[in-house]
Amino acid sequence: MATSSSPATPGPEDPGAPGCVIALDVGGTGMKGAVLDRDMRPVETVHRPTPRADGPRAVLDAIADTLIDLNRSATGHGLPVRHVGLAVPGIVDDRLQRAVWSANLGWRGLPLASLLQERTGLPVTLGHDVRAGGVAECALGAARGAQDVLFVAIGTGIAAALVCDGRPIRAAGYAGELGHIAVGSEALACACGGSGCLETVASAAAVATAYTARSGRPVSGAADVAALTAQGDPVAREVWTRAATGLAQALATVTTLLAPELIVLGGGLAEAGPLLLDPVRAGLEEHLTFQRRPSVVQAELGDRAACLGAGLAAWQAVGHTTPAARTGVPVR
Ligand SMILES: [Zn+2]
């Protein structure tokens, strides 16, 4: 797909050549980058803020600068960069290599891969952050060896990656919008323009907002509400139960339609571990009758998942199957 004009960068026709890839996960608040060797070991890592407040052009500049800096680091280690894997939020069309839409970053119809190739001289493969995270959990994390997986990232918003029969489902970038399944009866307004979406009760942002609205006490985030729930705070327990109940309801819908053998919960809210997993498991069991019971487990790769998934995509783009990816699902 993408080729480089840089003579220092071996082309995709030479899968056995030495070198490394650059992986970059661009989020609404920060960017996580890495130079990864052929065995997916990080040679260099970088964390930088995403200058979202300065507009889409500033974000694009920051991504290009970060890729150029990581390329320089790789060269310093004697490793030619074979390919770049980039993961971004929103709606991402993998086939057209375009960032179709991102509410967070202000993109609409942006040919991000080709723009960055022009800026950096490096070949770039674009992907979606949550799908990249799901692929990484399948290759390197909690879903190793599984063929039917639902990976759910619960952070400021909620999105999911679906793997069925060992293949990720994309649907031009629109698949996996779990956060916008309608749950419950409260019908709170959602940022998507709809109402009653899972995201309005179970995202980390919704949990924190609901606690403050009901108790009058400010919290710094959902982790505070989790801690208060564990301590027995009645308002926190109510808010937490509502989130877990909504999640279980949405997961029951997915289980009935796609029958995942494994549901992997990731993102900030899943850091609560059994405090979230136990009521979600119990709620899911209440909804199911004949369906195959999925195991519900916590993600293993934490906030590195999307960056590692971008790295796997970059290696796959040049025809190299990393040792870890041999047990996982195909990236593309
Ligand atoms: Zn919505």
GROMACS .gro file of C-alpha atoms and ligand atoms in nm, residues 179-181 189-200, ligand 1:
model
   16
  179GLY     CA    1  -2.119   0.305   2.372
  180HIS     CA    2  -2.418   0.402   2.160
  181ILE     CA    3  -2.637   0.100   2.225
  189ALA     CA    4  -2.883   1.303   2.617
  190CYS     CA    5  -2.569   1.162   2.456
  191ALA     CA    6  -2.288   1.353   2.283
  192CYS     CA    7  -2.369   1.156   1.965
  193GLY     CA    8  -2.706   1.335   1.936
  194GLY     CA    9  -2.905   1.036   2.057
  195SER     CA   10  -3.030   0.957   2.405
  196GLY     CA   11  -3.017   0.667   2.648
  197CYS     CA   12  -2.683   0.545   2.512
  198LEU     CA   13  -2.462   0.319   2.728
  199GLU     CA   14  -2.201   0.596   2.728
  200THR     CA   15  -2.436   0.825   2.925
  333ZN      ZN   16  -2.473   0.803   2.184
   0.00000   0.00000   0.00000
